[in-house]
């Protein structure tokens, strides 16, 4: 018995929406970062699902690329977050608005 | 020996090449002697080549000497080479001959000038350029010489450039000449377009394939060049202003040689003019009107050199009248004799100016004949020559021109004859005001006696004949001016030496007149009567007094207000246009466009900076909104 693909897609959509809303409403930098990861993995889930449905390995390959990019992004992103917290303990994303036009 | 022709322009060029870096070291007077020697050497070579050419049969007196390919573009090859034929050698002979005399004169005249070596550097460069102009075997090389003499003319008019009038006179000459040069250039383009060549012989051989409208256009455009260079109406005012230069320059460049380049060009292109009679008529009429305007203007001038300058304009008009009539021999004949007597008159005026301590106003002179016998006598010969008193040279050459003018149309003869009368009159006026009558200047010995002469410009003058450097050219030129007419005597076909000499070049296209011997005598008598009337009128009017305002109307003093009119019409309007461009176009349109772009950028920047809030969530919202739009678009597309 296999789970219907639409469930996976629904799950991915839910995960993505959680990520979007979390990114928009939360101020904690670390949480926002995790929300981005959530969105990435929602996309990954969609890729894998369609790879199964369409029987095309290309989707899984795309997932690997996303994972690699995400890993790199984590490195850079965490570096930035550490730098922000160095300046001010408990800083939120809104505290870093030096580049305001 | 004809192969030695290349040496003719090389000598003055070598003089320039030596004097340019070393002139200051050679100093005064060695630099002058070197320059004089170079030009004299050139004259000697010219005479040798001339004689060698004479020994050939008339039909074979044309040699082309190609040096090297000057430049090539595509199928065009322009060679630097010389054309040795009777016309070019005649020009070269009188250019180098008169130049040698004037170089010698300049050693005396410029003796006290601090820029003495520089003066001779320019003079040698000028002679080189002039020789390239007349000896070149193609139009482009002639144009090179044409521009070269123009540049040297500028250098030498503005030689005393610290004086404002000299500096601006140089610029004026340059600008007026540029107008003509534009015509010359356009003619060059048209010639190449029609004949695929620039060489005189090739171009003239291919004229049969060129349509008449093109020939008229070529002739008129080349004439425009000649109008600028030879100071014809309406481009003549520069020549009067050019008198701000040193007097030897006026004699050499602005009387004897450079200004006749336009006439030479018209004679050189005689095959073109022959096929374009309409253009030739224009040339003849412009020449006649110029002769008249120049002669009338000369009647009212008070500057000793300005009289001669307008006289030159008038005489150049005669030459153009002759060239336009198809009387090329008469044009060259008048050019030669004019070179002799006008150079003589200018050098004589230079001698007077020296004696008068740089004062040039003939109203402040008088009675100089006794104090300066050589200058006085030679000036008198110059006057009789230019007036056309027989048997002086001007009588023969001017008679030749007038006779041919009559053959074209009597109207041209009338204008020429009136101008001839005026010529005799205004030169007589100058002679009497300068050399005769009472002394309107103060002699030095009176000052020595202790008399006060406050306000007088002439304290302490001792007029006397100049040193031999200056006297010798005067005497030689006076002999030439007196006897120069004998190179082309009309009495018998054996005596028209110049006509037979130039026959291979112009003979096929020259105007043929059919006057009986009686008619020729009648012309001669009338010419002589006109000249003598002019002399007598001048004597009766100006012998006793220097003050006859009625005969010197302001209209003529201002040269028919042509200079002023052109100033108003062209110079003022273009100045107004320039200031309009500067104040309105430049500051409003050009600056407006630049400033407008800047303020538009600033304005939009002001508006757009609000977008950059610095809050990550705003940016994220933007990203997501974009994503939503994209997805919506894809879904709508997929749905439809």
XYZ file of C-alpha atoms in Angstrom:
741
model
C 0.000 0.000 0.000
C 1.402 3.342 -0.918
C 0.464 6.766 0.255
C -1.138 8.903 -2.436
C 1.205 11.576 -3.856
C -1.249 14.338 -3.087
C -0.573 13.873 0.617
C 3.067 14.522 0.154
C 2.317 17.606 -1.868
C -0.137 18.856 0.722
C 2.451 18.317 3.433
C 5.002 20.212 1.382
C 2.557 23.072 0.851
C 1.800 23.210 4.563
C 5.479 23.177 5.449
C 6.165 25.954 2.913
C 3.352 28.088 4.224
C 4.574 27.643 7.809
C 7.994 28.718 6.619
C 6.666 31.798 4.819
C 4.488 32.926 7.676
C 7.237 32.239 10.201
C 9.726 34.249 8.121
C 7.342 37.150 7.904
C 6.068 37.304 11.464
C 8.986 36.255 13.631
C 11.759 38.620 14.671
C 14.232 36.155 16.028
C 16.954 35.738 13.451
C 17.571 32.116 14.280
C 13.901 31.237 13.924
C 13.674 33.070 10.622
C 16.632 31.070 9.476
C 14.950 27.827 10.424
C 11.849 28.952 8.538
C 13.953 29.331 5.401
C 15.231 25.786 5.911
C 11.630 24.680 6.270
C 10.749 26.232 2.903
C 13.755 24.660 1.236
C 12.841 21.241 2.514
C 9.209 21.715 1.475
C 10.541 22.294 -2.016
C 12.757 19.207 -1.672
C 9.782 17.141 -0.684
C 7.909 18.306 -3.770
C 10.860 17.383 -5.970
C 11.115 13.910 -4.491
C 7.380 13.368 -4.796
C 7.313 14.283 -8.435
C 10.423 12.199 -9.048
C 8.409 9.237 -7.760
C 5.224 10.132 -9.643
C 6.901 10.869 -12.948
C 9.540 8.188 -12.455
C 12.221 10.716 -13.270
C 15.478 10.710 -11.319
C 16.042 14.320 -12.251
C 13.919 15.490 -9.341
C 16.111 13.633 -6.856
C 19.193 15.095 -8.445
C 17.718 18.538 -7.968
C 17.254 17.719 -4.295
C 20.954 17.037 -3.965
C 21.731 20.391 -5.470
C 19.342 22.084 -3.102
C 20.939 20.291 -0.153
C 24.400 21.428 -1.203
C 23.241 24.998 -1.666
C 21.416 24.864 1.642
C 24.565 23.651 3.371
C 26.500 26.530 1.941
C 23.732 28.902 2.881
C 23.784 27.613 6.419
C 27.479 28.355 6.697
C 27.080 31.919 5.475
C 23.810 32.527 7.258
C 25.040 31.279 10.631
C 28.143 33.377 10.231
C 25.971 36.456 9.735
C 23.772 35.527 12.685
C 26.792 35.106 14.943
C 28.040 38.484 13.810
C 24.683 40.053 14.612
C 24.606 38.543 18.093
C 28.184 39.677 18.721
C 27.088 43.280 18.245
C 24.101 43.023 20.468
C 22.929 40.112 22.591
C 19.322 39.152 21.853
C 19.153 41.194 18.707
C 16.236 40.792 16.356
C 16.237 41.072 12.583
C 14.779 44.550 12.825
C 17.770 45.785 14.797
C 19.936 45.280 11.729
C 18.602 48.039 9.523
C 21.733 50.083 9.050
C 21.273 49.937 5.273
C 17.978 51.827 5.440
C 17.812 54.135 2.413
C 70.245 70.321 -67.298
C 66.495 70.240 -66.907
C 66.962 67.542 -64.303
C 68.460 70.144 -62.024
C 64.952 71.571 -61.621
C 64.496 69.722 -58.340
C 67.164 71.985 -56.841
C 64.974 75.057 -57.337
C 62.697 74.427 -54.342
C 65.367 72.480 -52.435
C 67.604 75.505 -51.849
C 65.056 77.616 -49.972
C 63.923 74.508 -48.102
C 67.520 73.896 -47.055
C 67.728 77.531 -45.990
C 64.660 77.057 -43.838
C 65.999 73.776 -42.433
C 69.247 75.462 -41.414
C 67.745 78.690 -40.146
C 64.960 77.094 -38.146
C 67.234 75.471 -35.559
C 70.363 77.587 -36.025
C 69.084 80.991 -37.087
C 69.489 82.528 -33.653
C 73.071 81.326 -33.460
C 73.883 82.676 -36.918
C 72.396 85.937 -35.809
C 72.246 89.277 -37.533
C 73.189 89.685 -40.365
C 74.588 86.198 -41.122
C 71.142 84.555 -41.099
C 69.957 87.100 -43.650
C 72.920 86.503 -45.899
C 72.416 82.743 -45.745
C 68.756 83.098 -46.683
C 69.609 85.491 -49.498
C 72.297 83.144 -50.789
C 69.874 80.221 -50.817
C 67.244 82.093 -52.788
C 69.859 83.489 -55.156
C 71.187 79.948 -55.722
C 67.660 78.911 -56.498
C 67.412 81.790 -58.975
C 70.647 80.732 -60.675
C 69.399 77.158 -61.039
C 66.113 78.482 -62.412
C 67.937 80.480 -65.036
C 69.998 77.417 -66.008
C 66.901 75.250 -66.336
C 65.148 78.067 -68.152
C 67.919 78.261 -70.734
C 68.003 74.476 -71.060
C 64.281 74.454 -71.667
C 64.656 77.196 -74.240
C 67.012 75.027 -76.256
C 64.303 72.446 -76.843
C 61.827 72.735 -79.657
C 58.689 74.615 -78.527
C 56.537 71.509 -78.824
C 58.801 69.567 -76.478
C 59.112 72.061 -73.692
C 57.265 70.015 -71.141
C 59.020 67.769 -68.647
C 57.614 65.949 -65.687
C 59.963 65.026 -62.895
C 58.418 62.538 -60.511
C 60.032 62.240 -57.103
C 58.067 59.785 -55.003
C 54.564 58.702 -54.158
C 53.422 61.290 -51.685
C 50.426 59.299 -50.508
C 48.106 56.637 -51.805
C 44.567 55.728 -50.861
C 42.843 52.918 -52.705
C 43.454 53.450 -56.395
C 44.532 57.028 -55.833
C 48.259 57.685 -56.071
C 49.414 61.233 -55.549
C 52.994 61.806 -56.605
C 55.263 64.557 -55.538
C 56.768 65.797 -58.747
C 57.635 68.837 -60.782
C 56.196 70.032 -64.040
C 58.819 71.969 -65.958
C 57.197 73.922 -68.762
C 57.390 77.517 -69.997
C 54.633 78.704 -67.645
C 56.060 77.170 -64.479
C 59.585 78.280 -65.333
C 58.451 81.836 -66.018
C 56.787 81.889 -62.632
C 59.783 80.285 -60.912
C 62.177 82.732 -62.566
C 60.365 85.859 -61.452
C 59.542 84.455 -58.010
C 63.148 83.584 -57.248
C 64.468 86.722 -58.920
C 62.237 89.152 -57.085
C 62.661 87.138 -53.878
C 66.438 87.428 -54.069
C 66.219 91.195 -54.364
C 63.734 91.473 -51.529
C 65.819 89.197 -49.314
C 68.745 91.490 -49.894
C 66.598 94.525 -49.155
C 65.354 92.901 -45.965
C 68.887 92.593 -44.604
C 68.939 96.369 -44.517
C 65.299 96.902 -43.638
C 65.144 94.477 -40.720
C 68.588 95.393 -39.413
C 67.375 96.663 -36.078
C 64.755 93.999 -35.503
C 65.316 91.599 -32.627
C 63.616 88.785 -34.534
C 65.913 89.196 -37.527
C 66.779 85.460 -37.982
C 63.155 84.396 -37.591
C 62.134 86.770 -40.348
C 64.460 85.110 -42.821
C 63.431 81.647 -41.682
C 59.866 82.467 -42.647
C 60.909 84.152 -45.877
C 62.822 81.072 -47.029
C 59.941 78.811 -46.098
C 57.658 81.089 -48.068
C 59.835 80.930 -51.170
C 59.909 77.133 -50.900
C 56.118 76.934 -50.649
C 55.635 79.380 -53.507
C 57.973 77.354 -55.720
C 56.119 74.157 -54.883
C 52.908 75.900 -55.855
C 54.131 76.928 -59.281
C 56.315 73.909 -60.067
C 54.023 71.110 -58.892
C 52.876 68.665 -61.545
C 49.528 67.994 -59.898
C 46.738 69.878 -58.189
C 47.328 68.377 -54.750
C 50.955 69.371 -54.564
C 50.019 72.819 -55.798
C 47.460 72.937 -53.014
C 50.231 72.033 -50.583
C 52.199 75.038 -51.804
C 49.012 77.097 -51.810
C 48.452 76.385 -48.119
C 52.163 76.769 -47.407
C 52.262 80.306 -48.738
C 49.070 81.043 -46.808
C 50.675 79.930 -43.569
C 53.853 81.899 -44.248
C 51.731 84.905 -45.120
C 50.061 84.560 -41.721
C 53.426 84.256 -39.942
C 54.798 87.290 -41.716
C 51.754 89.568 -41.499
C 51.635 88.850 -37.786
C 55.434 89.095 -37.535
C 55.149 91.935 -35.027
C 52.517 89.980 -33.200
C 52.819 91.999 -30.021
C 50.982 94.732 -31.934
C 47.251 94.115 -31.894
C 46.612 95.272 -35.438
C 49.301 92.968 -36.841
C 48.041 89.976 -34.894
C 44.443 90.472 -35.983
C 45.458 91.270 -39.580
C 47.223 87.894 -39.688
C 44.116 86.148 -38.455
C 41.987 88.061 -40.937
C 44.195 87.016 -43.844
C 44.027 83.425 -42.675
C 40.240 83.415 -42.382
C 39.599 85.109 -45.732
C 41.964 82.670 -47.395
C 40.277 79.721 -45.757
C 37.011 80.660 -47.443
C 38.755 80.479 -50.789
C 40.642 77.322 -49.855
C 37.361 75.569 -49.198
C 36.477 76.220 -52.835
C 39.857 74.914 -53.955
C 39.371 71.723 -51.946
C 35.897 71.118 -53.354
C 37.305 71.634 -56.838
C 39.964 69.005 -56.093
C 37.304 66.499 -55.073
C 35.292 67.207 -58.191
C 38.335 66.946 -60.439
C 39.229 63.546 -59.034
C 35.651 62.353 -59.186
C 35.418 63.270 -62.871
C 38.887 62.458 -64.170
C 40.346 59.980 -61.644
C 43.558 61.932 -61.598
C 45.198 64.990 -60.138
C 48.096 65.417 -62.533
C 47.737 68.477 -64.702
C 48.600 66.740 -67.948
C 46.326 63.751 -67.286
C 43.429 65.886 -66.090
C 43.653 68.171 -69.120
C 43.850 65.165 -71.444
C 40.625 63.752 -70.005
C 38.562 66.937 -70.059
C 36.632 65.692 -73.079
C 34.809 63.187 -70.888
C 33.780 65.791 -68.329
C 30.446 67.490 -68.813
C 30.255 71.253 -69.181
C 28.375 71.800 -65.877
C 31.143 69.994 -64.019
C 33.789 72.025 -65.820
C 32.016 75.267 -64.911
C 31.759 74.090 -61.306
C 35.446 73.133 -61.194
C 36.500 76.416 -62.760
C 34.342 78.513 -60.429
C 35.437 76.609 -57.324
C 39.087 77.019 -58.262
C 38.331 80.664 -58.930
C 36.868 80.936 -55.435
C 40.264 79.792 -54.197
C 41.874 82.406 -56.414
C 39.462 85.071 -55.148
C 40.704 84.455 -51.620
C 44.387 84.211 -52.482
C 44.439 86.998 -55.050
C 42.222 89.367 -53.049
C 39.340 89.752 -55.479
C 35.892 91.026 -54.587
C 34.443 90.128 -52.143
C 37.417 88.577 -50.330
C 39.890 91.464 -50.706
C 39.790 93.335 -47.354
C 42.472 91.123 -45.871
C 45.061 92.485 -48.278
C 44.673 96.058 -47.040
C 45.033 94.891 -43.440
C 48.004 92.714 -44.356
C 50.026 95.919 -44.628
C 50.555 95.601 -40.875
C 53.391 93.245 -41.723
C 56.955 94.388 -42.438
C 57.265 96.239 -45.760
C 59.483 93.631 -47.507
C 56.739 91.121 -46.769
C 54.184 93.413 -48.366
C 56.435 93.727 -51.394
C 57.227 90.034 -51.756
C 54.104 88.234 -50.620
C 51.327 90.757 -50.894
C 52.307 92.337 -54.174
C 54.774 90.363 -56.268
C 54.319 86.668 -55.656
C 51.757 85.049 -53.381
C 48.732 87.089 -54.367
C 49.454 86.332 -58.013
C 49.124 82.615 -57.276
C 45.420 82.842 -58.057
C 46.186 84.315 -61.468
C 48.773 81.602 -62.057
C 46.179 78.974 -61.188
C 43.696 80.482 -63.645
C 46.345 80.434 -66.369
C 47.359 76.889 -65.471
C 43.811 75.628 -65.875
C 43.375 77.397 -69.220
C 42.113 74.177 -70.901
C 39.297 74.053 -68.347
C 38.405 77.718 -68.757
C 38.419 77.293 -72.512
C 35.728 74.621 -72.211
C 33.778 76.576 -69.594
C 33.312 80.038 -71.129
C 30.567 80.939 -68.639
C 33.011 80.580 -65.774
C 35.563 82.597 -67.710
C 33.060 85.436 -68.084
C 32.436 85.448 -64.346
C 36.179 85.643 -63.771
C 36.582 88.509 -66.212
C 33.766 90.528 -64.657
C 34.864 89.921 -61.081
C 38.342 90.987 -62.142
C 37.093 94.153 -63.819
C 34.932 95.171 -60.862
C 37.808 94.443 -58.485
C 40.120 96.575 -60.613
C 37.673 99.471 -60.418
C 36.874 99.173 -56.714
C 40.546 98.795 -55.840
C 41.555 101.793 -57.929
C 38.854 104.072 -56.506
C 39.674 102.996 -52.948
C 43.346 103.722 -53.483
C 42.487 107.342 -54.347
C 41.454 108.179 -50.795
C 44.006 106.361 -48.638
C 46.470 108.257 -46.484
C 48.678 105.366 -45.446
C 51.533 105.075 -47.926
C 51.226 101.295 -47.915
C 47.428 101.207 -48.031
C 47.508 103.108 -51.326
C 49.792 100.428 -52.687
C 47.668 97.671 -51.163
C 44.496 98.830 -52.906
C 46.543 99.387 -56.015
C 47.605 95.747 -55.805
C 43.973 94.696 -55.446
C 43.204 96.733 -58.539
C 46.101 95.289 -60.540
C 45.175 91.751 -59.522
C 41.717 92.558 -60.826
C 43.313 93.446 -64.153
C 45.128 90.123 -64.200
C 41.895 88.263 -63.502
C 40.203 90.297 -66.194
C 42.881 89.148 -68.600
C 42.712 85.507 -67.492
C 38.927 85.535 -67.724
C 39.105 87.060 -71.174
C 41.296 84.192 -72.278
C 44.293 86.490 -72.587
C 46.590 84.307 -70.513
C 49.735 85.774 -71.971
C 48.523 89.250 -71.056
C 47.757 88.035 -67.537
C 51.245 86.595 -67.077
C 52.779 89.632 -68.762
C 51.000 91.979 -66.384
C 51.899 89.701 -63.478
C 55.591 89.941 -64.341
C 55.679 93.681 -64.887
C 53.465 94.233 -61.856
C 55.881 92.182 -59.781
C 58.666 94.504 -60.851
C 56.998 97.860 -60.384
C 54.866 96.989 -57.362
C 57.793 95.399 -55.537
C 59.733 98.534 -56.438
C 56.997 100.812 -55.102
C 56.665 98.832 -51.892
C 60.394 98.752 -51.300
C 60.488 102.473 -52.032
C 57.716 103.034 -49.513
C 59.696 100.962 -47.011
C 62.648 103.227 -47.590
C 60.410 106.268 -47.008
C 58.906 104.725 -43.877
C 62.411 104.188 -42.495
C 63.330 107.758 -43.284
C 60.115 108.998 -41.652
C 60.814 107.021 -38.506
C 57.966 104.542 -39.000
C 55.327 107.144 -39.820
C 53.238 105.956 -42.765
C 50.858 108.889 -43.221
C 51.536 110.558 -46.565
C 49.925 113.727 -45.241
C 52.909 114.047 -42.902
C 55.497 113.732 -45.658
C 56.384 115.873 -48.646
C 59.488 117.185 -50.354
C 61.493 114.022 -49.933
C 62.691 113.768 -53.557
C 65.644 116.037 -52.993
C 66.702 114.354 -49.772
C 66.284 110.804 -51.037
C 67.265 110.940 -54.698
C 67.549 107.193 -55.310
C 64.237 106.432 -53.655
C 62.603 109.394 -55.354
C 63.764 108.549 -58.858
C 63.022 104.832 -58.586
C 59.599 105.594 -57.123
C 58.952 107.913 -60.039
C 59.834 105.106 -62.447
C 57.519 102.799 -60.520
C 54.737 105.360 -60.770
C 55.180 105.814 -64.532
C 55.311 102.042 -64.980
C 52.125 101.335 -63.068
C 50.416 104.323 -64.651
C 51.140 102.963 -68.092
C 53.185 105.874 -69.370
C 55.041 104.761 -72.497
C 57.561 103.243 -72.800
C 57.553 101.923 -69.242
C 56.546 98.296 -68.683
C 53.009 98.923 -67.445
C 52.099 100.597 -70.722
C 52.709 97.413 -72.682
C 51.225 94.942 -70.252
C 48.145 96.983 -69.367
C 47.596 97.816 -73.026
C 47.663 94.127 -73.793
C 45.025 93.450 -71.130
C 42.750 96.277 -72.279
C 42.977 95.279 -75.917
C 41.878 91.751 -75.105
C 39.107 93.057 -72.830
C 37.768 95.080 -75.750
C 37.780 91.928 -77.865
C 35.533 90.220 -75.288
C 33.180 93.136 -74.746
C 33.747 96.908 -74.823
C 32.086 97.250 -71.409
C 35.042 95.498 -69.798
C 37.373 97.827 -71.654
C 35.564 100.882 -70.312
C 35.871 99.691 -66.718
C 39.510 98.845 -67.302
C 40.237 102.186 -68.944
C 38.617 104.172 -66.116
C 40.632 102.125 -63.623
C 43.778 102.807 -65.646
C 43.134 106.540 -65.405
C 42.564 106.221 -61.655
C 45.766 104.182 -61.327
C 47.811 106.956 -62.892
C 46.005 109.473 -60.693
C 46.284 107.827 -57.275
C 49.930 106.900 -57.726
C 50.558 110.466 -58.803
C 48.788 111.669 -55.671
C 51.032 109.453 -53.585
C 54.156 110.562 -55.409
C 53.397 114.253 -55.034
C 52.355 113.990 -51.396
C 55.460 112.026 -50.470
C 58.206 113.396 -52.650
C 57.062 116.812 -53.823
C 55.488 119.888 -52.319
C 56.263 121.397 -48.962
C 57.830 119.467 -46.134
C 55.068 118.670 -43.682
C 57.473 117.163 -41.198
C 59.991 118.662 -38.837
C 63.649 118.492 -39.599
C 66.044 117.342 -36.935
C 68.387 120.260 -37.214
C 65.640 122.633 -36.023
C 65.363 120.620 -32.846
C 69.113 120.785 -32.483
C 68.816 124.528 -32.674
C 66.689 124.452 -29.599
C 63.220 125.026 -31.077
C 60.388 123.380 -29.276
C 58.066 121.173 -31.307
C 55.635 119.900 -28.786
C 53.083 117.575 -30.283
C 55.005 117.070 -33.483
C 55.508 113.469 -34.450
C 58.615 114.238 -36.434
C 61.105 115.626 -33.999
C 64.565 115.132 -35.303
C 64.162 113.568 -38.737
C 67.050 113.293 -41.153
C 65.561 111.626 -44.224
C 68.197 110.069 -46.434
C 68.571 107.248 -48.895
C 69.009 103.841 -47.276
C 72.075 101.608 -47.198
C 73.174 99.791 -50.359
C 71.313 96.607 -49.323
C 68.115 98.531 -49.809
C 69.194 100.836 -52.645
C 70.499 98.105 -54.937
C 67.168 96.225 -55.148
C 65.455 99.546 -55.791
C 67.731 100.294 -58.703
C 67.524 96.778 -60.165
C 63.747 96.724 -59.866
C 63.512 100.201 -61.370
C 65.474 99.011 -64.404
C 63.216 95.969 -64.702
C 60.100 98.084 -64.261
C 61.242 100.470 -66.921
C 62.382 97.880 -69.445
C 60.208 94.883 -68.503
C 57.754 95.694 -71.264
C 60.243 94.715 -73.896
C 59.707 91.020 -73.264
C 56.434 91.268 -75.174
C 56.361 94.071 -77.727
C 53.319 94.056 -79.983
C 54.853 95.603 -83.105
C 55.966 92.515 -84.902
C 55.381 88.761 -84.410
C 59.111 88.368 -83.786
C 58.986 90.660 -80.770
C 56.257 88.947 -78.759
C 58.811 86.846 -76.892
C 56.592 86.033 -73.950
C 53.678 85.053 -76.154
C 55.787 82.669 -78.191
C 57.435 81.316 -75.060
C 54.105 80.544 -73.368
C 52.497 79.300 -76.567
C 52.990 75.560 -75.821
C 51.057 75.929 -72.562
C 48.286 78.376 -73.365
C 48.433 78.772 -77.116
C 45.625 76.360 -77.895
C 43.155 78.156 -75.667
C 44.227 81.760 -75.833
C 41.873 84.457 -77.056
C 42.721 85.399 -80.639
C 42.116 89.031 -81.458
C 41.852 90.402 -84.952
C 42.868 94.002 -84.699
C 44.429 95.762 -87.621
C 47.680 97.615 -87.137
C 45.779 100.892 -87.188
C 43.433 99.738 -84.447
C 46.388 98.612 -82.362
C 47.956 102.030 -82.763
C 44.666 103.589 -81.755
C 44.568 101.447 -78.611
C 48.148 102.402 -77.793
C 47.463 106.110 -78.263
C 44.309 105.965 -76.156
C 46.125 104.031 -73.391
C 48.946 106.543 -73.383
C 46.493 109.436 -73.359
C 44.626 107.943 -70.409
C 47.853 107.448 -68.483
C 49.149 110.926 -69.210
C 45.801 112.488 -68.317
C 45.967 110.699 -64.976
C 49.488 111.964 -64.416
C 48.577 115.521 -65.336
C 45.430 115.550 -63.217
C 47.361 114.217 -60.230
C 50.041 116.841 -60.752
C 47.615 119.734 -61.042
C 45.610 118.663 -58.013
C 48.279 117.506 -55.571
C 51.409 119.418 -56.499
C 50.635 122.415 -54.367
C 48.459 121.194 -51.549
C 47.914 118.138 -49.422
C 44.448 119.112 -48.344
C 41.587 118.327 -50.704
C 38.920 116.593 -48.645
C 36.422 116.644 -51.536
C 38.625 114.239 -53.468
C 38.964 111.845 -50.568
C 35.405 110.902 -49.669
C 34.955 108.690 -46.692
C 33.139 106.209 -48.912
C 36.347 105.550 -50.827
C 38.560 105.795 -47.759
C 36.537 102.933 -46.302
C 36.899 101.025 -49.594
C 33.215 101.214 -50.475
C 32.397 100.007 -46.947
C 32.840 96.478 -48.234
C 35.008 95.514 -45.292
C 32.588 97.134 -42.859
C 29.632 95.565 -44.677
C 31.142 92.115 -44.507
C 31.966 92.739 -40.905
C 28.345 93.628 -40.176
C 26.851 90.974 -42.382
C 29.067 87.999 -41.696
C 31.249 88.662 -38.691
C 28.569 90.321 -36.554
C 25.887 87.801 -37.451
C 28.160 84.892 -36.750
C 29.251 86.543 -33.514
C 25.588 86.997 -32.624
C 24.926 83.402 -33.580
C 27.873 82.303 -31.475
C 26.701 84.267 -28.464
C 23.168 82.934 -28.978
C 24.650 79.451 -29.016
C 26.705 80.197 -25.933
C 23.934 81.757 -23.873
C 20.817 79.956 -25.072
C 21.723 76.721 -26.796
C 24.668 75.909 -24.583
C 23.224 76.901 -21.214
C 19.601 75.936 -21.808
C 19.578 73.053 -24.265
C 22.901 71.306 -23.715
C 23.279 72.094 -20.036
C 19.524 71.603 -19.649
C 19.738 68.085 -21.016
C 22.669 67.200 -18.801
C 21.162 68.804 -15.696
C 17.766 67.315 -16.544
C 19.156 63.801 -16.573
C 20.872 64.504 -13.280
C 17.759 65.889 -11.578
C 15.581 63.116 -12.983
C 17.971 60.586 -11.504
C 18.007 62.403 -8.186
C 14.196 62.717 -8.114
C 13.636 59.036 -8.849
C 16.339 58.134 -6.351
C 14.533 60.147 -3.674
C 11.363 58.212 -4.396
C 12.975 54.813 -4.634
C 15.077 55.063 -1.476
C 11.938 54.490 0.614
C 11.831 50.961 -0.776
C 15.070 50.140 0.957
C 13.766 50.077 4.514
C 16.586 48.006 5.981
C 14.086 45.505 7.435
C 14.689 41.961 6.243
C 10.990 41.159 6.554
C 10.091 43.814 4.059
C 12.467 42.344 1.569
C 11.166 38.865 2.298
C 7.627 40.120 1.798
C 8.673 41.500 -1.557
C 10.233 38.187 -2.526
C 7.157 36.264 -1.518
C 4.794 38.678 -3.197
C 6.819 38.193 -6.343
C 6.645 34.473 -5.910
C 2.872 34.636 -5.492
C 2.559 36.691 -8.657
C 4.729 34.251 -10.578
C 2.839 31.208 -9.336
C -0.481 32.902 -10.057
C 0.705 33.683 -13.556
C 1.851 30.126 -14.183
C -1.425 28.766 -12.821
C -3.502 31.110 -14.972
C -1.463 30.166 -18.014
C -1.773 26.495 -17.180
C -5.497 26.906 -16.650
C -6.170 28.586 -19.947
